[in-house]
Each structure stands twice: as C-alpha cells, then as structure tokens.
Amino acid sequence: MALGFFNTYSRALEEFSPRDPPNVSIYTCGPTVYSNAHIGNFRAYIFEDLLQRHLETRGFKVHRVMNITDVDDKTIRGAREAKISLTDFTEPFKRRFFEDLETLRIKPANEYPGATEPRYLARMIEMIAELIKSDLAYQAEDKSVYFRINKFPNYGKLAHLNLEELRPTGRVRSDEYEKENIGDFALWKAWDEADGEVAWDSPWGRGRPGWHIECSAMATTLLGDQLDIHCGGVDNIFPHHEAEIAQSEGVTGKKFVRYWMHCAHLLVDNQKMSKSLGNFYTLRDVIAKGYSGREVRYALLRVHYRAPLNFTFEGMEESRQALARINKWLERLRETSGSASPEEQRAPVPNNDFQQALDDDLNISGALGVLFESIRETNRAMDANELGPAAAKAWLQWWDGINQVLALDAAETLALPPEIEALAEARRLARLAKNWQKSDELRKDLNARGWEVRDTKDGQKITRRVGPEP
RNA sequence: GGCGGGGUAGCCAAGUGGUAAGGUCGCGGUCUGCAAAACCGCUAUUCGCGGGUUCGAUUCCCGCCCCCGCCUCCA
C-alpha cells in the first residue's frame, strides 16, 4: 500500500496525506529537563527520528518542533534543593540532552521551544483568556485556572475513555477539591510557597503555566492551528494529549492534529525501568558500559515502535554483532568498487523494498530483513567473484539511500597506531617465513589490544574489533 | 473495573486464508598452516490455550489464560 501510519485517534492504519504537501508539520513532546534523559525517552525520540527520515526519503519536507519543558514541579524542586535558580538548574540537563541526541544520531528538530520563553508564556496566557471567555475554563477558589472538561464534548475521544468510569489513583492532589470536576486540569497554577522565586504575572495573579497548555501554545505558535503529525509515548495519550486537543481546539475551533502516533514503552529485563529495581539507565549509563551511540541507536531502532521493546545487554550484544556484519559488508563493497576489474557483465539489482517496508507504518523489522538479505546475496556474489566494481558501487549507493533513514554508517576506518603497525609488520614477516607459532602469538597480542586480524588472499587485514568506536 | 499494546524457535523479531522473513546464539561443512570473515547446511510439523467458520487458519470469528502499560502533569 501507499505510505500509511497507525493513527491512535482512529485506531486504524490510515494512508498518509499532509494538509499542504509536500510540507509536513510534526510536533513531538520533548523532555522535562530535571535529570539526564533515560533510554526509554530516547526510544521515543529515535522513533520520531525514523519517522522524519522516512518521510524525507519519500519526498516530504518535514518541519519538526520539539518542546523542552523547563518548568514543572520536578524542575522547581530540583532548583530549590540545589539552591540555584531554575534556569541554572535546567541548563546543564538541556545541554546534555542535545549532546545525547547527537550521540544517537538523531536529526535535530527545527525548533526547540522552551516553556519559559516569554513569547510562549504570552501565547499561553492569551489562550487561557480565550478559553475563559468561551466558558471552557474557570478560575477556582485556589486562584488556579482549570479547563472545564464537561464543556468540551470530545474530551476523552483520543484515549477512548469513558470519563464517568475514571478511577482515582491517589495521584490526585488532595488540595484539588477546588475543581468543579475531578478531571478538570490546570491551565494556570497559582503560585504557592513551594514555587519560591518561580512565578510569572497573569490576569489571574502570579503563577505558572500548567504542563498541557505549554504544548498547545508552542505547537500552534510554530506550526499553526493544525498539525499533520503529533507524536509521543503511549503514556502521553491520557491526559496530556487529550488536554492538548481540548485546549487547542477550544481556542481555534479547528481539528488540531491529523495523525496521532504513539510509541510503546521500553522495558528493561521485562519490567518498567525504576531506580529501586536497579534497571534504570540513562544513555550515559549505557555508553559507560562500553557501547557506542550507534549501537544503542540500533538496539532502540530495531523493534517496531508500537511493540514494547525489552532492553537487555544481551540485546546490545546482538546489535553489536549485527552492526559488525554491516561494517564488514560495506568494507568489502568499498574494496570491490575500487578494484580495477574489467567492466560489468551484469546489471546491478538494488531495489526499493526497504523503503516499501517502511511505508507500512514504519515496519523496521521488515526493512532490516531486506537489508540483511541483500547483504547475504551480495556477499555470496562477491565470494563467487561475480560482483564487479560497477555493481559494488550500485550497492553502495543503495546503502546510502537506506542509510539516510538508518543513520548507521560506520566510522571511517582509522589509520593504524604506530605500535599496531609495528606488530602487524612483524607478523607479516613471520608469516613470510612460515613461522606460524610467532604469527599466532602476534595475532593474539593484536587481539588483546583490541584489533582483529584476518588473513586474506591479499595479505592480512587489521581492523578494530567490534565494540565501541574509538 | 474501564481502555490500549503484546504473546511466533535459546534469545530478539517480520509475516500471510494455502502451508513460517531476518538478526543473534549453537552445531556441522567449504575456505584457511590454524584462525577470522564470508558462504552452505542443520536448529518452530508449528505460531499462548480451547472451540468455530473454511477444502485449508498462525492469519477470520467466539471464549479463556498470561505479560506490559494508561486511568489526571512518566517517552
């Protein structure tokens, strides 16, 4: 079928067509910068990266916005505990978040609006005023402003929840009895002592914005009243995205989002990550165990976004080996493409199957299946000496195309360090003299130093052993 | 209790109304002085369980079981 995605709103696979082709607007919920982001967060961001990259290979021009939540209960508490200003507290986490995105080869969004930026605060206040005017919001006795969900008939449609059957979970703050309805959510939170210095003026008194209004304001400011795609983790469906719809449509009167896409959770050892279970990992934790950003990217990318992904270090090893296979294949293709063999006898056979698999709701497993089948096929042809330079070049071009989406190209081969070069030369001489014992010792030595030795008909080849890139 | 997602080989994971992609691991082989890499072969008579529809179901329908998540500020 043509390009299609599973829309959370309709619970169905829908053919994709943006409002204003070839332009596509995407809004993705970004991090709250109160700590380093964990690998579960990055699973979502990698899914969004895959989405963007695939849309781009299909000729769309993507405009993507990712917000940064730099004010909420957790950031305020963190700043207070550290006895520094809110900005001083969030800034390092923000910086590290961007570093992590780069480590994972995630394409930068076009904009990263922050909730505390004046232009968005102004827009939030404007929207809240609008909602009050149309009776969709009210100021309660505690001075906070709440959205009146009973006045918005579509509230609950995205999550398919029956509001009468909501079960209180104890996470409802006890002081929220001021609300007309338990489901009403805060648009503007009146200042209280725990907020310390953190407050902005508004027509309803000093306070700070609620979490949900932040996204509605930034999304409509930067992308207009109607978005093509809005993504996030499944846990954002309710209440966050439900609230976004209510607020945005309450103000604009237009359908807010055409395609809602949500990715399933990451599990670690089959359980939700939690610090008490000791299975909580930030990206930095995994990198510190010796894995590269590329390896983590592959591990988080290889499972379909709507299926739960179980993260294990066994899975990291698998990823490492699979990538090593790709590396060696590419290396071999490059050598073949550069060789001076006679002209091609056979037309190259690259195909679009990879992209077609992704057209089907980003079926990455199917797409990777195409890649690995092609790898085996071409390796077989190279073994049989049936694949010449022109075909090798064609396959490398094919790889460039799919790598626009995967972003899994290997680092350039490095020059050997002098001591490795010396060992390699010693081994070459030993082999020339058929001194196998010495040759094997030197190979062992090279292995121990992190280098792999392969003897081919063109002499020995020394490469980095699989593992983190230097 | 309500609403979702998932249950396919040791592990990870596609898929179709007609008889199971791919990755990884393991074993055997080709190649090699030996290896490594690559390639070849083997590894699910079977797709959570029980019914039903059908010439035929893992795929459609019904019932059930298990895992995970959401149910008011977690991606």
XYZ file of C-alpha atoms (C1' of nucleotides) in Angstrom:
545
model
C 0.000 0.000 0.000
C 0.979 3.626 -0.160
C 2.587 5.305 2.808
C 0.386 4.827 5.855
C 0.506 5.105 9.627
C -1.492 3.820 12.535
C -3.468 6.714 13.927
C -4.133 6.481 17.650
C -7.224 8.611 17.222
C -8.972 6.236 14.826
C -7.127 3.121 15.974
C -6.603 2.248 12.363
C -3.944 2.245 9.706
C -4.540 5.305 7.554
C -2.991 6.408 4.308
C -0.831 9.437 4.940
C -1.571 12.714 3.264
C -0.493 16.004 4.795
C -2.577 19.174 4.584
C -0.104 21.009 2.410
C 2.099 18.575 0.528
C 4.995 18.231 0.348
C 5.202 20.025 3.678
C 4.665 18.029 6.845
C 4.424 19.538 10.296
C 5.347 17.363 13.245
C 5.160 18.187 16.915
C 6.879 15.902 19.368
C 6.768 16.090 23.128
C 10.290 16.632 24.373
C 11.989 16.109 27.699
C 11.465 17.729 31.038
C 14.947 18.857 31.921
C 15.242 17.891 35.566
C 17.665 14.971 35.043
C 19.533 13.202 32.268
C 17.186 11.570 29.823
C 16.935 7.780 30.059
C 16.958 5.209 27.279
C 13.176 4.939 27.395
C 12.923 8.608 26.483
C 15.311 8.031 23.645
C 13.305 5.165 22.292
C 10.580 7.681 21.589
C 12.959 10.201 20.062
C 14.521 7.566 17.837
C 11.090 6.507 16.640
C 10.370 10.124 15.761
C 13.712 10.380 14.017
C 12.888 7.310 11.945
C 9.523 8.832 11.069
C 11.079 12.097 9.955
C 13.830 10.462 7.958
C 11.483 8.142 6.174
C 9.109 10.965 5.297
C 12.074 12.816 3.876
C 13.165 9.918 1.701
C 9.600 9.862 0.431
C 9.998 13.442 -0.698
C 8.267 15.300 2.109
C 9.648 18.454 3.643
C 9.396 17.995 7.378
C 9.111 20.819 9.850
C 9.504 19.349 13.295
C 9.168 21.025 16.660
C 10.215 19.500 19.958
C 9.440 21.319 23.150
C 11.628 21.490 26.209
C 9.733 21.575 29.476
C 11.872 23.737 31.695
C 9.366 24.491 34.397
C 7.268 21.996 36.361
C 7.129 20.508 39.853
C 10.303 18.492 39.391
C 12.449 21.257 37.966
C 11.274 23.647 40.646
C 12.010 21.150 43.369
C 15.419 20.379 41.892
C 16.383 24.029 41.720
C 15.234 24.571 45.266
C 17.186 21.637 46.595
C 20.295 22.747 44.741
C 19.674 26.310 45.941
C 20.141 27.737 42.465
C 17.864 29.467 40.024
C 15.515 27.454 37.850
C 17.497 28.346 34.725
C 20.809 27.422 36.290
C 19.290 24.115 37.284
C 17.793 23.172 33.932
C 20.540 24.493 31.668
C 23.047 21.620 32.129
C 20.372 18.981 31.582
C 19.287 20.731 28.461
C 22.819 20.862 27.179
C 23.371 17.180 27.921
C 20.123 16.306 26.224
C 21.352 17.843 22.997
C 24.664 16.032 23.345
C 22.783 12.766 23.770
C 20.718 13.404 20.657
C 23.927 13.807 18.733
C 25.371 10.617 20.215
C 22.325 8.777 18.915
C 22.474 10.464 15.507
C 19.001 11.879 15.940
C 18.318 14.670 13.477
C 17.813 17.971 15.220
C 14.299 19.380 15.194
C 13.792 22.727 13.502
C 12.860 24.341 16.784
C 13.213 23.531 20.454
C 10.882 25.979 22.173
C 11.181 26.286 25.943
C 8.147 26.710 28.155
C 9.625 29.659 29.993
C 10.318 31.741 26.895
C 8.311 34.971 27.018
C 6.692 34.575 23.613
C 5.204 31.203 24.571
C 4.136 32.364 28.017
C 2.348 35.218 26.300
C 0.640 32.792 23.957
C -0.376 30.541 26.851
C -1.937 33.457 28.681
C -3.703 34.512 25.529
C -5.095 31.019 25.029
C -6.222 30.675 28.621
C -8.026 34.014 28.401
C -9.724 32.803 25.271
C -10.832 29.602 26.968
C -12.244 31.502 29.925
C -14.117 33.774 27.574
C -15.796 30.853 25.906
C -16.614 29.251 29.234
C -14.238 26.353 28.680
C -12.135 27.396 31.649
C -12.669 28.969 35.034
C -10.681 30.302 37.916
C -11.250 28.299 41.081
C -11.069 29.447 44.657
C -7.463 28.417 44.913
C -6.781 31.053 42.212
C -5.676 28.445 39.695
C -7.367 28.283 36.321
C -8.796 24.954 35.185
C -10.146 23.561 31.962
C -13.792 22.572 32.231
C -13.865 19.187 30.544
C -17.641 18.844 30.656
C -17.899 21.707 28.199
C -15.757 20.010 25.648
C -17.729 17.073 24.251
C -14.781 15.456 22.518
C -12.761 15.162 25.699
C -11.752 11.501 26.025
C -12.008 10.673 22.328
C -8.294 10.138 21.784
C -7.842 7.841 24.755
C -11.296 6.318 24.244
C -12.013 6.814 27.879
C -15.384 6.989 29.485
C -14.963 9.836 31.928
C -17.587 8.524 34.320
C -15.559 5.406 34.850
C -12.257 7.008 35.696
C -10.832 5.562 38.813
C -8.996 7.878 41.173
C -5.481 6.603 41.720
C -4.280 8.598 44.666
C -2.137 10.741 42.438
C -4.766 13.436 42.589
C -3.517 16.083 44.943
C -5.712 16.466 47.964
C -5.917 20.215 47.532
C -7.613 19.879 44.201
C -11.081 19.657 45.672
C -11.484 23.204 44.421
C -12.179 21.919 40.955
C -15.688 21.519 39.601
C -14.859 18.115 38.220
C -12.120 15.737 39.235
C -10.987 15.566 35.602
C -10.554 19.296 35.145
C -6.894 20.045 34.592
C -4.846 23.101 35.451
C -4.127 25.680 32.781
C -2.555 28.177 35.133
C -1.295 27.194 38.561
C -1.492 29.845 41.217
C 1.782 30.499 42.997
C 2.370 28.687 46.234
C 5.255 28.708 48.626
C 6.952 25.676 47.139
C 7.375 27.623 43.900
C 9.771 30.089 45.541
C 11.006 32.596 43.002
C 9.380 30.847 40.101
C 6.357 32.871 39.027
C 5.008 34.983 36.212
C 2.305 37.633 36.222
C -1.006 36.888 34.607
C -4.519 38.316 34.602
C -5.310 35.677 37.254
C -2.460 36.555 39.548
C 1.079 35.292 39.895
C 1.690 31.683 38.991
C 3.000 29.378 36.330
C 1.577 27.539 33.354
C 0.159 24.053 33.537
C 2.025 21.400 31.613
C -0.540 20.758 28.916
C -1.098 24.344 27.814
C 2.605 24.639 27.152
C 2.452 22.234 24.233
C -0.717 23.732 22.779
C 0.846 27.182 22.821
C 4.159 26.180 21.303
C 2.638 23.905 18.707
C 0.137 26.445 17.427
C 2.656 29.278 17.555
C 5.246 27.471 15.488
C 3.189 25.139 13.332
C -0.175 26.826 13.056
C -3.605 25.737 14.250
C -3.490 22.367 12.536
C -0.651 19.868 12.675
C -0.090 16.926 10.428
C 1.513 14.622 12.975
C 1.824 14.697 16.729
C 3.956 12.042 18.430
C 4.838 10.901 21.885
C 4.927 7.900 24.147
C 1.741 5.969 24.843
C 1.728 7.299 28.366
C 1.104 10.748 26.965
C -2.163 9.802 25.342
C -4.004 10.463 28.514
C -4.193 13.007 29.919
C -1.573 15.077 28.153
C -2.563 14.778 24.522
C -6.224 14.679 25.368
C -5.749 18.001 27.132
C -3.818 19.411 24.213
C -6.708 18.654 21.899
C -9.211 20.237 24.274
C -7.172 23.404 24.712
C -6.133 23.871 21.130
C -9.479 23.098 19.552
C -11.204 25.033 22.295
C -9.311 28.104 21.117
C -9.079 27.593 17.368
C -12.233 25.637 16.639
C -10.233 23.578 14.149
C -9.111 19.988 14.181
C -5.757 20.131 15.947
C -3.963 17.037 14.662
C -4.464 14.776 11.659
C -2.303 11.835 12.721
C -1.544 10.894 16.294
C 1.353 8.475 16.610
C 2.463 6.928 19.876
C 5.265 4.551 20.620
C 5.106 1.761 23.148
C 7.219 1.662 26.244
C 10.710 0.438 26.661
C 11.070 -2.270 29.265
C 14.283 -3.339 30.891
C 14.527 -7.022 31.781
C 10.811 -7.182 31.080
C 9.951 -4.590 33.651
C 9.395 -0.907 33.698
C 12.579 0.943 34.497
C 12.803 2.089 38.038
C 15.615 3.198 40.227
C 14.609 0.887 43.041
C 14.809 -2.172 40.771
C 18.273 -1.163 39.645
C 17.269 -1.357 35.990
C 17.208 2.347 35.315
C 19.595 3.526 32.616
C 20.351 6.886 31.167
C 22.033 6.923 27.788
C 25.216 7.863 29.589
C 24.997 4.755 31.765
C 24.872 2.503 28.711
C 27.699 4.362 26.986
C 29.756 3.998 30.158
C 29.388 0.232 29.850
C 31.301 0.400 26.607
C 28.593 0.684 23.962
C 28.602 3.262 21.227
C 25.788 5.631 20.394
C 25.442 3.807 17.109
C 24.934 0.508 18.906
C 22.345 1.980 21.215
C 20.623 3.572 18.249
C 20.382 0.223 16.524
C 19.139 -1.532 19.651
C 16.370 1.034 20.132
C 15.514 1.251 16.457
C 15.196 -2.379 15.503
C 11.835 -3.085 17.100
C 8.587 -1.743 15.687
C 7.571 1.407 17.519
C 4.159 0.152 18.617
C 5.519 -3.027 20.167
C 7.037 -2.998 23.617
C 10.813 -3.090 23.425
C 12.638 -5.110 26.019
C 16.079 -3.667 26.595
C 18.767 -6.116 27.719
C 22.513 -6.231 27.437
C 22.115 -9.455 25.515
C 20.213 -7.338 23.018
C 23.087 -4.866 22.987
C 25.474 -7.684 22.065
C 23.152 -8.780 19.302
C 23.084 -5.247 17.975
C 26.840 -5.067 18.120
C 27.216 -8.233 16.059
C 24.596 -7.203 13.526
C 26.368 -3.884 13.026
C 29.705 -5.638 12.659
C 28.150 -7.622 9.853
C 27.090 -4.414 8.135
C 30.558 -2.927 8.655
C 32.355 -5.817 7.045
C 29.952 -5.876 4.159
C 30.469 -2.168 3.488
C 34.206 -2.503 3.762
C 34.150 -5.311 1.275
C 31.917 -3.423 -1.131
C 34.222 -0.422 -0.969
C 37.224 -2.550 -1.788
C 35.413 -4.204 -4.634
C 34.130 -0.926 -6.040
C 37.656 0.465 -6.111
C 39.270 -2.506 -7.782
C 40.382 -2.360 -11.393
C 38.388 -5.329 -12.623
C 37.051 -5.301 -16.157
C 33.705 -3.723 -16.865
C 30.473 -5.075 -15.578
C 28.838 -8.018 -17.214
C 25.683 -7.876 -15.146
C 23.282 -5.102 -14.292
C 23.114 -4.231 -10.609
C 19.942 -5.241 -8.807
C 19.318 -2.823 -5.960
C 15.657 -2.285 -5.106
C 13.205 -0.182 -3.106
C 11.967 -2.968 -0.872
C 13.499 -1.344 2.172
C 11.517 1.861 1.710
C 8.388 -0.049 0.844
C 8.576 -1.940 4.110
C 8.799 1.355 5.979
C 5.787 2.701 4.102
C 3.774 0.189 6.082
C 3.612 2.024 9.393
C 7.404 2.081 9.716
C 7.874 -1.673 9.601
C 11.521 -1.551 10.551
C 11.882 -5.302 11.055
C 10.704 -5.946 7.535
C 13.050 -3.246 6.272
C 16.037 -4.671 8.127
C 15.136 -8.078 6.770
C 15.528 -6.637 3.272
C 18.897 -5.182 4.210
C 20.297 -8.391 5.623
C 19.006 -10.497 2.775
C 20.720 -8.128 0.376
C 23.899 -8.392 2.397
C 23.900 -12.154 2.140
C 23.122 -12.054 -1.547
C 25.918 -9.645 -2.381
C 28.418 -11.405 -0.128
C 27.630 -14.603 -1.948
C 28.181 -12.888 -5.271
C 31.480 -11.450 -4.073
C 32.574 -14.877 -2.801
C 31.913 -16.226 -6.267
C 33.700 -13.297 -7.865
C 30.555 -12.390 -9.697
C 30.165 -8.887 -8.414
C 32.306 -6.273 -10.093
C 33.132 -2.644 -9.336
C 30.089 -1.152 -11.024
C 27.701 -3.420 -9.167
C 29.547 -2.776 -5.901
C 29.154 0.952 -6.491
C 25.466 0.489 -7.168
C 25.041 -1.390 -3.914
C 26.943 1.272 -2.029
C 24.578 3.840 -3.478
C 21.679 1.694 -2.422
C 23.128 1.641 1.068
C 23.500 5.430 1.059
C 19.800 5.639 0.363
C 18.750 3.424 3.212
C 21.346 4.917 5.491
C 19.604 8.265 5.098
C 16.968 6.585 7.206
C 19.001 4.276 9.406
C 21.947 6.586 10.111
C 24.051 3.552 10.955
C 27.101 4.101 8.790
C 30.351 3.005 10.340
C 33.019 5.442 11.349
C 35.729 5.863 8.742
C 38.500 3.320 9.024
C 41.263 4.768 11.098
C 44.939 4.633 10.347
C 46.676 2.031 12.493
C 48.539 3.402 15.502
C 52.329 3.001 15.158
C 52.664 0.185 17.718
C 49.912 -1.787 15.956
C 51.542 -1.110 12.633
C 54.809 -2.495 14.036
C 53.152 -5.666 15.336
C 51.402 -6.157 12.022
C 54.662 -5.811 10.136
C 56.363 -8.298 12.460
C 53.541 -10.718 11.867
C 53.763 -10.250 8.126
C 57.453 -11.178 8.216
C 56.787 -14.163 10.483
C 54.202 -15.405 8.013
C 56.548 -14.907 5.133
C 58.973 -17.181 6.982
C 56.099 -19.572 7.740
C 56.800 -19.135 11.426
C 53.263 -19.968 12.449
C 53.926 -20.021 16.136
C 55.230 -16.474 16.129
C 52.468 -15.398 13.763
C 49.820 -16.764 16.119
C 51.399 -15.115 19.121
C 51.394 -11.776 17.387
C 47.775 -12.277 16.385
C 46.887 -12.970 19.993
C 48.728 -9.864 21.044
C 46.866 -7.757 18.495
C 43.543 -9.242 19.621
C 44.345 -8.383 23.201
C 44.981 -4.803 22.156
C 41.549 -4.623 20.599
C 42.370 -5.359 16.975
C 41.098 -8.121 14.775
C 43.356 -9.909 12.348
C 42.166 -11.643 9.209
C 44.368 -13.342 6.682
C 43.082 -12.983 3.162
C 44.497 -13.770 -0.194
C 45.651 -10.153 -0.339
C 47.540 -10.467 2.935
C 46.477 -9.766 6.484
C 43.809 -7.229 7.317
C 43.805 -5.444 10.644
C 40.584 -3.850 11.872
C 39.176 -2.654 15.170
C 37.402 -5.433 16.944
C 33.684 -4.957 17.317
C 32.817 -2.725 20.174
C 32.645 0.925 20.927
C 34.141 3.159 18.326
C 37.302 4.871 19.485
C -13.277 -2.418 36.906
C -12.524 0.641 32.051
C -9.196 1.497 27.794
C -4.905 0.052 24.957
C -0.391 -2.851 23.334
C 1.792 -7.677 23.195
C 2.177 -13.397 23.487
C 5.780 -16.730 16.588
C 12.434 -21.190 17.524
C 17.549 -20.493 23.285
C 17.029 -15.022 22.756
C 15.223 -10.627 19.524
C 11.598 -10.316 15.634
C 8.637 -9.948 10.449
C 4.566 -12.111 8.055
C 0.346 -14.230 5.001
C -6.638 -17.581 4.161
C -2.701 -22.217 1.278
C 1.124 -24.340 4.472
C 6.600 -19.961 8.761
C 11.423 -13.271 6.509
C 15.560 -11.514 9.019
C 19.043 -10.836 13.226
C 21.690 -13.230 17.212
C 23.323 -17.735 19.542
C 24.656 -23.070 18.938
C 26.213 -27.351 15.901
C 28.305 -29.411 11.149
C 30.750 -28.158 6.452
C 33.589 -25.129 2.457
C 37.814 -21.822 2.688
C 42.480 -21.356 5.895
C 49.030 -23.664 8.171
C 45.440 -22.745 12.231
C 42.057 -18.979 12.714
C 38.881 -14.881 11.414
C 35.407 -13.130 7.905
C 32.189 -14.852 4.154
C 29.244 -18.672 2.208
C 26.481 -23.552 2.552
C 23.639 -26.915 5.724
C 21.031 -28.073 10.434
C 18.028 -25.792 14.560
C 9.449 -23.815 15.200
C 5.323 -30.356 11.728
C 4.429 -25.146 14.276
C 2.767 -19.502 15.543
C -0.421 -18.537 24.324
C -4.926 -22.125 25.192
C -9.882 -24.120 23.735
C -13.768 -24.033 20.336
C -15.985 -22.379 15.467
C -16.095 -20.846 10.016
C -13.361 -22.966 5.701
C -11.201 -27.779 1.049
C -7.441 -25.371 4.113
C -6.177 -20.668 9.907
C -0.591 -18.756 12.778
C -3.644 -15.392 9.752
C -11.099 -14.594 10.196
C -14.990 -15.267 14.453
C -16.146 -16.576 19.774
C -14.444 -17.708 24.689
C -10.330 -18.033 28.004
C -5.160 -17.545 30.041
C -0.519 -14.810 30.651
C 2.747 -10.307 30.273
C 3.167 -4.887 29.886
C 1.125 -0.031 30.015
C -2.583 4.057 30.861
C -6.853 5.591 34.049
C -5.407 13.242 35.778
C 1.210 16.697 34.886
C 6.102 9.495 33.177
C 8.533 8.974 26.283
